[in-house]
Amino acid sequence: MPLNITEASLEAVRAEFRELYIKDAKSGRYHLELSDLKTYVETHVSPVENELKLTLENERRLILSAALRNANVSPEGDELLIGRLQRRLAIDTVDGKRVVSILAEDGTPLVGKGPRGLATIDDLMRETTVKFPSMFNGRGMPQVNNEDASEVASKSDFNSEKARAAWVKKHGLAAYLALPTAAVPKSISRKSDFKTEKDRAAFVDANGLSAYSALPD
């Protein structure tokens, strides 16, 4: 309800705003005292607005923190990524329910695998693990012992050309040439079934972070 400059009575004015009106002795009408309105906004409205902003910020942080933990974020990466990703979350109330939307870097809705082709929090986590692999446990760090032939299932398992050369020197060129280009995929029933982080990332990309998180250790 808008605040009118004058009112015949205060019955139509919300109770919290009535103190801003002064009755004119001649006309008997109530006039909105604009000089008092500025003070009222500063002392009553602004604190509430700031509190709402803090509440929204905390809501974003809680959502991101839970999603990052599910993605195995490292302790040092947690706070850094939350600060970076907060602006990628838009939270609104629709039909009495809180709805989270994922935004692209430019602030437009991000396309993804969710309803109506829009991105979900899982899509945002997939994007984040690809961009910042070193901030996640088991991502961006060697997980395969390239010196051990039993732990190398394919040529794609090597983390660097230096590791590849060291393996060939130890096990021979013939053994290296016998390796398949990529590991043969197998049925995945638990997190420990993944031989390489590349396989793990491919599974998450195809099935979603929720499906990966649901796998037993």
Coordinates of N, CA and C in Angstrom, one line a residue:
M1 N 0.9 -1.2 0.0 CA 0.0 0.0 0.0 C 0.9 1.2 0.0
P2 N 0.7 2.2 -1.0 CA 1.5 3.4 -1.0 C 1.2 4.3 0.1
L3 N 2.2 5.2 0.4 CA 2.0 6.2 1.4 C 1.5 7.5 0.7
N4 N 0.3 7.9 1.0 CA -0.2 9.2 0.4 C 0.3 10.3 1.2
I5 N 0.5 11.5 0.5 CA 1.0 12.7 1.1 C 0.0 13.2 2.2
T6 N -1.3 13.1 1.9 CA -2.4 13.5 2.9 C -3.4 12.4 3.0
E7 N -4.0 12.3 4.2 CA -5.0 11.3 4.4 C -6.1 12.0 5.2
A8 N -7.4 11.7 4.9 CA -8.5 12.2 5.7 C -8.5 11.7 7.1
S9 N -8.1 10.4 7.3 CA -8.0 9.8 8.6 C -6.8 8.8 8.5
L10 N -6.5 8.3 9.6 CA -5.4 7.3 9.7 C -5.8 5.9 9.7
E11 N -7.1 5.6 9.5 CA -7.6 4.3 9.5 C -7.0 3.5 8.3
A12 N -6.8 4.1 7.2 CA -6.3 3.4 6.0 C -4.8 3.3 6.0
V13 N -4.1 3.9 7.0 CA -2.7 3.8 7.1 C -2.2 2.7 8.0
R14 N -1.2 2.0 7.6 CA -0.7 0.9 8.4 C -0.2 1.4 9.7
A15 N -0.4 0.7 10.8 CA -0.1 1.2 12.1 C 1.3 1.7 12.3
E16 N 2.2 1.0 11.7 CA 3.6 1.3 11.9 C 4.0 2.6 11.2
F17 N 3.2 3.2 10.3 CA 3.5 4.4 9.6 C 2.7 5.6 10.1
R18 N 1.7 5.4 11.1 CA 0.9 6.4 11.5 C 1.6 7.5 12.2
E19 N 2.7 7.2 12.9 CA 3.5 8.2 13.6 C 4.1 9.2 12.7
L20 N 4.2 8.9 11.4 CA 4.8 9.8 10.4 C 3.8 10.9 9.9
Y21 N 2.6 10.8 10.3 CA 1.6 11.8 9.9 C 1.3 12.8 11.0
I22 N 1.1 14.0 10.5 CA 0.8 15.1 11.5 C -0.5 15.7 11.0
K23 N -1.4 15.9 12.0 CA -2.8 16.5 11.7 C -2.7 18.0 11.5
D24 N -3.2 18.5 10.4 CA -3.3 19.9 10.1 C -4.4 20.5 10.9
A25 N -4.1 21.5 11.7 CA -5.2 22.1 12.5 C -6.3 22.8 11.7
K26 N -6.0 23.3 10.6 CA -7.0 24.0 9.8 C -7.9 23.1 9.0
S27 N -7.2 22.2 8.2 CA -8.0 21.3 7.3 C -8.5 20.0 8.0
G28 N -7.8 19.7 9.1 CA -8.2 18.4 9.8 C -7.7 17.2 9.1
R29 N -6.9 17.4 8.0 CA -6.3 16.2 7.3 C -5.0 15.9 7.9
Y30 N -4.5 14.7 7.7 CA -3.2 14.3 8.1 C -2.2 14.3 7.0
H31 N -1.1 15.0 7.3 CA 0.0 15.2 6.3 C 1.2 14.3 6.6
L32 N 1.7 13.7 5.6 CA 2.9 12.9 5.8 C 4.1 13.8 6.0
E33 N 4.8 13.7 7.1 CA 6.0 14.5 7.3 C 7.2 13.9 6.7
L34 N 7.6 14.4 5.5 CA 8.7 13.8 4.7 C 10.0 13.8 5.4
S35 N 10.3 14.8 6.2 CA 11.6 14.9 6.9 C 11.7 13.7 7.9
D36 N 10.6 13.4 8.5 CA 10.6 12.2 9.4 C 10.7 10.9 8.7
L37 N 10.2 10.9 7.4 CA 10.2 9.6 6.7 C 11.6 9.1 6.5
K38 N 12.5 10.0 6.1 CA 13.9 9.7 5.9 C 14.5 9.0 7.1
T39 N 14.2 9.7 8.3 CA 14.8 9.1 9.6 C 14.1 7.8 9.9
Y40 N 12.9 7.6 9.6 CA 12.2 6.4 9.8 C 12.8 5.2 9.0
V41 N 13.0 5.5 7.7 CA 13.6 4.5 6.8 C 15.0 4.1 7.3
E42 N 15.8 5.1 7.8 CA 17.1 4.8 8.3 C 17.1 3.9 9.5
T43 N 16.2 4.2 10.4 CA 16.1 3.5 11.7 C 15.3 2.3 11.7
H44 N 14.3 2.1 10.8 CA 13.4 1.0 10.8 C 13.6 0.1 9.6
V45 N 13.6 0.7 8.4 CA 13.6 -0.1 7.2 C 15.0 -0.6 6.8
S46 N 16.0 0.2 6.9 CA 17.3 -0.2 6.5 C 17.9 -1.3 7.3
P47 N 17.7 -1.3 8.7 CA 18.2 -2.5 9.4 C 17.5 -3.8 9.0
V48 N 16.2 -3.8 8.7 CA 15.5 -5.0 8.3 C 16.0 -5.4 6.9
E49 N 16.3 -4.4 6.0 CA 16.8 -4.8 4.7 C 18.2 -5.4 4.8
N50 N 19.0 -4.9 5.7 CA 20.4 -5.4 5.9 C 20.3 -6.8 6.5
E51 N 19.3 -7.0 7.4 CA 19.2 -8.4 8.0 C 18.7 -9.4 6.9
L52 N 17.9 -9.0 6.0 CA 17.4 -9.9 4.9 C 18.6 -10.2 4.0
K53 N 19.4 -9.2 3.7 CA 20.6 -9.5 2.9 C 21.5 -10.5 3.5
L54 N 21.7 -10.4 4.8 CA 22.6 -11.3 5.6 C 22.0 -12.7 5.6
T55 N 20.7 -12.8 5.7 CA 20.0 -14.0 5.8 C 20.1 -14.7 4.4
L56 N 19.9 -14.0 3.3 CA 20.1 -14.5 2.0 C 21.5 -15.0 1.7
E57 N 22.5 -14.2 2.2 CA 23.9 -14.6 2.0 C 24.2 -15.9 2.8
N58 N 23.7 -16.0 4.0 CA 23.9 -17.2 4.8 C 23.2 -18.4 4.1
E59 N 22.0 -18.2 3.5 CA 21.3 -19.3 2.8 C 22.2 -19.8 1.6
R60 N 22.7 -18.8 0.9 CA 23.6 -19.2 -0.2 C 24.8 -20.0 0.3
R61 N 25.4 -19.5 1.3 CA 26.6 -20.2 1.9 C 26.3 -21.6 2.3
L62 N 25.1 -21.8 3.0 CA 24.8 -23.2 3.5 C 24.6 -24.1 2.3
I63 N 23.9 -23.6 1.2 CA 23.6 -24.5 0.1 C 24.9 -24.9 -0.6
L64 N 25.8 -23.9 -0.8 CA 27.1 -24.1 -1.4 C 28.0 -25.0 -0.6
S65 N 28.0 -24.8 0.7 CA 28.9 -25.6 1.6 C 28.5 -27.1 1.5
A66 N 27.2 -27.3 1.5 CA 26.7 -28.7 1.5 C 27.1 -29.4 0.1
A67 N 26.9 -28.6 -1.0 CA 27.2 -29.2 -2.3 C 28.7 -29.4 -2.4
L68 N 29.5 -28.5 -1.9 CA 31.0 -28.6 -2.1 C 31.5 -29.8 -1.2
R69 N 30.9 -30.0 0.0 CA 31.3 -31.2 0.8 C 30.9 -32.5 0.1
N70 N 29.8 -32.5 -0.6 CA 29.4 -33.7 -1.3 C 30.4 -34.0 -2.5
A71 N 31.0 -32.9 -3.0 CA 31.9 -33.0 -4.1 C 33.4 -33.2 -3.6
N72 N 33.5 -33.4 -2.3 CA 34.8 -33.7 -1.6 C 35.8 -32.5 -1.8
V73 N 35.2 -31.3 -1.5 CA 36.1 -30.1 -1.5 C 37.2 -30.2 -0.4
S74 N 38.3 -29.7 -0.7 CA 39.4 -29.6 0.3 C 39.1 -28.5 1.3
P75 N 39.6 -28.6 2.6 CA 39.4 -27.6 3.6 C 39.8 -26.2 3.1
E76 N 40.9 -26.1 2.4 CA 41.3 -24.8 1.9 C 40.5 -24.3 0.8
G77 N 39.9 -25.2 0.0 CA 39.1 -24.8 -1.1 C 37.7 -24.4 -0.8
D78 N 37.2 -24.8 0.4 CA 35.8 -24.6 0.8 C 35.5 -23.1 0.8
E79 N 36.2 -22.4 1.6 CA 35.9 -20.9 1.8 C 36.1 -20.1 0.6
L80 N 37.2 -20.5 -0.2 CA 37.5 -19.7 -1.4 C 36.4 -19.9 -2.4
L81 N 36.0 -21.1 -2.6 CA 34.9 -21.4 -3.6 C 33.6 -20.8 -3.2
I82 N 33.2 -20.9 -1.9 CA 32.0 -20.3 -1.5 C 31.9 -18.8 -1.8
G83 N 33.0 -18.1 -1.5 CA 33.1 -16.7 -1.9 C 33.0 -16.4 -3.3
R84 N 33.5 -17.3 -4.1 CA 33.5 -17.1 -5.6 C 32.2 -17.5 -6.2
L85 N 31.5 -18.5 -5.6 CA 30.3 -19.0 -6.3 C 29.0 -18.4 -5.7
Q86 N 29.0 -17.6 -4.7 CA 27.8 -17.1 -4.1 C 26.9 -16.3 -5.1
R87 N 27.6 -15.5 -6.0 CA 26.8 -14.7 -6.9 C 26.2 -15.6 -8.1
R88 N 26.6 -16.9 -8.1 CA 26.0 -17.8 -9.1 C 24.7 -18.4 -8.7
L89 N 24.3 -18.1 -7.4 CA 23.0 -18.6 -6.9 C 22.0 -17.5 -6.8
A90 N 20.8 -17.7 -7.3 CA 19.7 -16.8 -7.1 C 18.6 -17.5 -6.4
I91 N 18.2 -17.0 -5.3 CA 17.2 -17.6 -4.4 C 15.9 -16.8 -4.4
D92 N 14.8 -17.4 -4.7 CA 13.5 -16.7 -4.7 C 12.5 -17.5 -4.0
T93 N 11.4 -16.9 -3.7 CA 10.2 -17.6 -3.1 C 9.1 -17.7 -4.2
V94 N 8.8 -18.9 -4.5 CA 7.7 -19.2 -5.5 C 6.7 -20.1 -4.9
D95 N 5.5 -19.6 -4.9 CA 4.3 -20.3 -4.3 C 4.7 -20.8 -2.9
G96 N 5.3 -20.0 -2.1 CA 5.7 -20.3 -0.7 C 6.9 -21.2 -0.6
K97 N 7.6 -21.5 -1.6 CA 8.7 -22.4 -1.5 C 10.0 -21.7 -2.0
R98 N 11.1 -22.0 -1.4 CA 12.4 -21.4 -1.8 C 12.9 -22.1 -3.0
V99 N 13.2 -21.4 -4.1 CA 13.7 -21.9 -5.3 C 15.1 -21.4 -5.6
V100 N 16.0 -22.3 -5.9 CA 17.4 -21.9 -6.2 C 17.6 -22.0 -7.7
S101 N 18.1 -20.9 -8.3 CA 18.4 -20.9 -9.7 C 20.0 -20.7 -9.8
I102 N 20.5 -21.4 -10.8 CA 22.0 -21.3 -11.1 C 22.2 -20.3 -12.2
L103 N 23.1 -19.4 -12.0 CA 23.4 -18.3 -13.0 C 24.7 -18.6 -13.7
A104 N 24.9 -18.1 -14.9 CA 26.1 -18.2 -15.6 C 27.0 -17.0 -15.1
E105 N 28.2 -16.9 -15.6 CA 29.1 -15.9 -15.1 C 28.6 -14.5 -15.4
D106 N 27.8 -14.4 -16.5 CA 27.2 -13.0 -16.9 C 25.9 -12.7 -16.2
G107 N 25.5 -13.6 -15.3 CA 24.2 -13.3 -14.6 C 23.0 -13.9 -15.2
T108 N 23.1 -14.5 -16.4 CA 21.9 -15.1 -17.1 C 21.7 -16.5 -16.6
P109 N 20.5 -17.1 -16.7 CA 20.3 -18.4 -16.3 C 21.2 -19.4 -17.0
L110 N 21.8 -20.3 -16.3 CA 22.7 -21.3 -16.8 C 22.0 -22.5 -17.4
V111 N 22.3 -22.9 -18.6 CA 21.7 -24.1 -19.2 C 22.3 -25.3 -18.6
G112 N 21.5 -26.4 -18.3 CA 22.0 -27.6 -17.7 C 21.0 -28.7 -17.8
K113 N 21.1 -29.7 -16.9 CA 20.4 -30.9 -17.0 C 19.1 -30.9 -16.1
G114 N 18.7 -29.8 -15.6 CA 17.6 -29.7 -14.7 C 16.3 -29.5 -15.5
P115 N 15.2 -29.3 -14.7 CA 13.9 -29.0 -15.4 C 14.0 -27.8 -16.3
R116 N 13.3 -27.9 -17.5 CA 13.2 -26.9 -18.5 C 14.6 -26.5 -19.0
G117 N 15.5 -27.5 -18.9 CA 16.9 -27.3 -19.5 C 17.8 -26.4 -18.7
L118 N 17.4 -26.0 -17.5 CA 18.2 -25.1 -16.7 C 19.1 -25.9 -15.8
A119 N 20.2 -25.3 -15.4 CA 21.2 -25.9 -14.5 C 20.7 -26.2 -13.1
T120 N 21.3 -27.2 -12.5 CA 21.1 -27.5 -11.1 C 22.4 -27.3 -10.3
I121 N 22.3 -27.4 -9.0 CA 23.5 -27.3 -8.2 C 24.5 -28.3 -8.6
D122 N 24.1 -29.5 -9.0 CA 25.0 -30.5 -9.5 C 25.8 -30.1 -10.7
D123 N 25.1 -29.4 -11.6 CA 25.7 -28.8 -12.8 C 26.8 -27.8 -12.4
L124 N 26.5 -27.0 -11.4 CA 27.5 -26.0 -11.0 C 28.7 -26.7 -10.4
M125 N 28.5 -27.7 -9.6 CA 29.6 -28.5 -9.0 C 30.4 -29.1 -10.0
R126 N 29.8 -29.7 -11.1 CA 30.6 -30.3 -12.2 C 31.5 -29.3 -12.8
E127 N 30.9 -28.1 -13.1 CA 31.7 -27.0 -13.7 C 32.8 -26.6 -12.8
T128 N 32.6 -26.5 -11.5 CA 33.6 -26.1 -10.6 C 34.7 -27.1 -10.4
T129 N 34.4 -28.4 -10.4 CA 35.5 -29.4 -10.2 C 36.4 -29.4 -11.5
V130 N 35.8 -29.1 -12.6 CA 36.6 -29.0 -13.8 C 37.5 -27.8 -13.8
K131 N 37.0 -26.6 -13.4 CA 37.7 -25.4 -13.4 C 38.8 -25.3 -12.3
F132 N 38.5 -25.9 -11.1 CA 39.4 -25.9 -10.0 C 39.6 -27.2 -9.4
P133 N 40.2 -28.1 -10.2 CA 40.4 -29.5 -9.7 C 41.3 -29.6 -8.5
S134 N 42.2 -28.7 -8.3 CA 43.2 -28.8 -7.2 C 42.5 -28.5 -5.8
M135 N 41.3 -27.9 -5.9 CA 40.6 -27.6 -4.6 C 39.7 -28.7 -4.1
F136 N 39.7 -29.9 -4.8 CA 38.9 -31.0 -4.4 C 39.8 -32.2 -4.1
N137 N 39.5 -32.9 -3.1 CA 40.2 -34.1 -2.7 C 40.1 -35.2 -3.8
G138 N 41.2 -35.7 -4.3 CA 41.1 -36.7 -5.3 C 41.0 -36.1 -6.7
R139 N 40.9 -34.8 -6.8 CA 40.8 -34.1 -8.2 C 42.1 -33.3 -8.4
G140 N 42.7 -33.4 -9.5 CA 43.8 -32.6 -9.8 C 45.1 -33.0 -9.2
M141 N 45.1 -34.2 -8.5 CA 46.3 -34.7 -7.9 C 46.4 -36.2 -8.4
P142 N 47.6 -36.7 -8.6 CA 47.8 -38.0 -9.0 C 47.2 -39.0 -8.0
Q143 N 46.3 -39.9 -8.6 CA 45.8 -40.9 -7.7 C 46.2 -42.3 -8.1
V144 N 46.9 -42.4 -9.3 CA 47.4 -43.7 -9.8 C 48.9 -43.7 -9.6
N145 N 49.4 -44.8 -9.1 CA 50.8 -45.1 -8.9 C 51.4 -45.4 -10.3
N146 N 51.9 -44.5 -11.0 CA 52.4 -44.7 -12.4 C 53.6 -45.6 -12.4
E147 N 54.3 -45.9 -11.3 CA 55.4 -46.7 -11.2 C 55.0 -48.2 -11.2
D148 N 53.8 -48.5 -10.8 CA 53.3 -49.8 -10.6 C 52.4 -50.2 -11.8
A149 N 52.9 -51.3 -12.5 CA 52.2 -51.7 -13.7 C 50.8 -52.1 -13.4
S150 N 50.5 -52.7 -12.2 CA 49.2 -53.2 -11.8 C 48.2 -52.1 -11.7
E151 N 48.7 -50.8 -11.4 CA 47.7 -49.7 -11.2 C 47.5 -48.9 -12.5
V152 N 48.2 -49.3 -13.6 CA 48.0 -48.5 -14.8 C 47.2 -49.4 -15.8
A153 N 45.9 -49.0 -16.0 CA 45.0 -49.8 -16.9 C 45.0 -49.3 -18.3
S154 N 45.4 -48.1 -18.6 CA 45.4 -47.6 -20.0 C 46.4 -46.5 -20.1
K155 N 46.7 -46.1 -21.4 CA 47.6 -45.0 -21.6 C 47.1 -43.7 -21.1
S156 N 45.8 -43.6 -20.9 CA 45.2 -42.3 -20.4 C 45.4 -42.2 -18.9
D157 N 45.9 -43.2 -18.2 CA 46.0 -43.1 -16.8 C 47.2 -42.3 -16.3
F158 N 48.1 -42.0 -17.2 CA 49.3 -41.3 -16.8 C 49.0 -39.8 -16.6
N159 N 49.6 -39.3 -15.5 CA 49.3 -37.9 -15.1 C 50.1 -36.9 -15.8
S160 N 51.3 -37.3 -16.4 CA 52.2 -36.4 -17.1 C 53.1 -37.2 -18.0
E161 N 53.7 -36.5 -18.9 CA 54.6 -37.2 -19.9 C 55.8 -37.7 -19.1
K162 N 56.2 -37.0 -18.1 CA 57.3 -37.5 -17.3 C 57.0 -38.8 -16.6
A163 N 55.8 -39.0 -16.1 CA 55.4 -40.2 -15.5 C 55.3 -41.3 -16.6
R164 N 54.8 -41.0 -17.7 CA 54.7 -41.9 -18.8 C 56.1 -42.5 -19.2
A165 N 57.1 -41.5 -19.3 CA 58.5 -41.9 -19.7 C 59.1 -42.8 -18.6
A166 N 58.8 -42.4 -17.4 CA 59.4 -43.2 -16.3 C 58.8 -44.6 -16.3
W167 N 57.5 -44.8 -16.6 CA 56.9 -46.1 -16.6 C 57.5 -46.9 -17.8
V168 N 57.6 -46.3 -19.0 CA 58.2 -47.0 -20.1 C 59.6 -47.5 -19.8
K169 N 60.4 -46.6 -19.2 CA 61.8 -47.0 -18.8 C 61.8 -48.2 -17.9
K170 N 60.8 -48.2 -17.0 CA 60.8 -49.3 -16.0 C 60.2 -50.6 -16.5
H171 N 59.2 -50.5 -17.3 CA 58.4 -51.7 -17.7 C 58.6 -52.1 -19.2
G172 N 59.2 -51.2 -20.0 CA 59.5 -51.5 -21.4 C 58.5 -50.9 -22.3
L173 N 58.9 -50.6 -23.6 CA 58.0 -50.0 -24.6 C 57.0 -51.0 -25.0
A174 N 57.3 -52.3 -25.1 CA 56.3 -53.3 -25.5 C 55.1 -53.3 -24.5
A175 N 55.4 -53.2 -23.2 CA 54.3 -53.2 -22.2 C 53.5 -52.0 -22.4
Y176 N 54.1 -50.8 -22.7 CA 53.3 -49.6 -22.8 C 52.4 -49.7 -24.1
L177 N 53.0 -50.2 -25.2 CA 52.2 -50.3 -26.4 C 51.1 -51.3 -26.3
A178 N 51.2 -52.2 -25.4 CA 50.1 -53.2 -25.1 C 49.0 -52.6 -24.3
L179 N 49.2 -51.5 -23.7 CA 48.1 -50.9 -22.9 C 47.0 -50.3 -23.9
P180 N 45.7 -50.4 -23.5 CA 44.7 -49.8 -24.3 C 44.8 -48.3 -24.2
T181 N 44.2 -47.6 -25.2 CA 44.2 -46.1 -25.1 C 43.5 -45.6 -23.9
A182 N 42.3 -46.2 -23.6 CA 41.5 -45.9 -22.5 C 41.0 -47.1 -21.8
A183 N 40.9 -47.0 -20.5 CA 40.4 -48.2 -19.7 C 39.0 -48.6 -20.1
V184 N 38.8 -49.9 -20.2 CA 37.5 -50.4 -20.5 C 36.5 -50.2 -19.4
P185 N 35.4 -49.5 -19.6 CA 34.5 -49.2 -18.5 C 33.9 -50.4 -18.0
K186 N 33.6 -50.4 -16.7 CA 32.9 -51.5 -16.1 C 31.8 -51.0 -15.2
S187 N 31.0 -52.0 -14.7 CA 29.9 -51.6 -13.9 C 30.4 -51.0 -12.6
I188 N 29.7 -49.9 -12.2 CA 30.1 -49.1 -11.0 C 29.0 -49.3 -10.0
S189 N 29.4 -49.8 -8.8 CA 28.4 -50.0 -7.7 C 28.9 -49.3 -6.5
R190 N 30.1 -48.8 -6.4 CA 30.6 -48.1 -5.2 C 31.7 -47.1 -5.7
K191 N 32.0 -46.2 -4.8 CA 33.1 -45.2 -5.2 C 34.4 -45.8 -5.4
S192 N 34.7 -46.9 -4.7 CA 36.0 -47.5 -4.8 C 36.2 -48.3 -6.1
D193 N 35.1 -48.4 -6.9 CA 35.2 -49.1 -8.2 C 35.9 -48.2 -9.3
F194 N 36.1 -46.9 -9.0 CA 36.7 -46.1 -10.0 C 38.2 -46.3 -9.9
K195 N 38.8 -46.6 -11.1 CA 40.3 -46.8 -11.2 C 41.0 -45.5 -11.3
T196 N 40.4 -44.5 -12.0 CA 41.1 -43.2 -12.2 C 40.1 -42.1 -11.9
E197 N 40.7 -40.9 -11.7 CA 39.8 -39.7 -11.5 C 39.1 -39.3 -12.8
K198 N 39.7 -39.7 -13.9 CA 39.0 -39.4 -15.2 C 37.7 -40.2 -15.3
D199 N 37.8 -41.5 -14.9 CA 36.6 -42.3 -14.9 C 35.5 -41.7 -13.9
R200 N 36.0 -41.3 -12.8 CA 35.1 -40.7 -11.7 C 34.4 -39.5 -12.3
A201 N 35.2 -38.6 -12.9 CA 34.6 -37.4 -13.5 C 33.6 -37.7 -14.6
A202 N 33.9 -38.7 -15.4 CA 33.0 -39.0 -16.5 C 31.7 -39.6 -16.0
F203 N 31.8 -40.3 -14.9 CA 30.6 -40.8 -14.2 C 29.7 -39.7 -13.7
V204 N 30.4 -38.7 -13.0 CA 29.6 -37.6 -12.5 C 29.0 -36.8 -13.6
D205 N 29.7 -36.6 -14.7 CA 29.2 -35.8 -15.8 C 28.0 -36.5 -16.4
A206 N 28.0 -37.8 -16.5 CA 26.9 -38.5 -17.2 C 25.7 -38.7 -16.2
N207 N 26.0 -38.9 -14.9 CA 24.9 -39.3 -14.0 C 24.5 -38.3 -13.0
G208 N 25.4 -37.3 -12.8 CA 25.1 -36.2 -11.8 C 25.8 -36.5 -10.5
L209 N 26.0 -35.4 -9.8 CA 26.7 -35.5 -8.5 C 25.9 -36.2 -7.5
S210 N 24.6 -36.1 -7.5 CA 23.7 -36.8 -6.6 C 23.9 -38.3 -6.7
A211 N 24.0 -38.8 -8.0 CA 24.1 -40.3 -8.2 C 25.5 -40.7 -7.6
Y212 N 26.5 -39.9 -7.8 CA 27.8 -40.3 -7.3 C 27.8 -40.3 -5.8
S213 N 27.2 -39.3 -5.2 CA 27.2 -39.2 -3.7 C 26.4 -40.3 -3.1
A214 N 25.4 -40.9 -3.9 CA 24.6 -42.0 -3.3 C 25.4 -43.3 -3.3
L215 N 26.5 -43.4 -4.1 CA 27.2 -44.6 -4.1 C 27.9 -44.9 -2.7
P216 N 27.9 -46.1 -2.3 CA 28.6 -46.4 -1.0 C 30.1 -46.3 -1.3
D217 N 30.9 -46.1 -0.2 CA 32.3 -46.0 -0.3 C 32.9 -47.4 -0.8

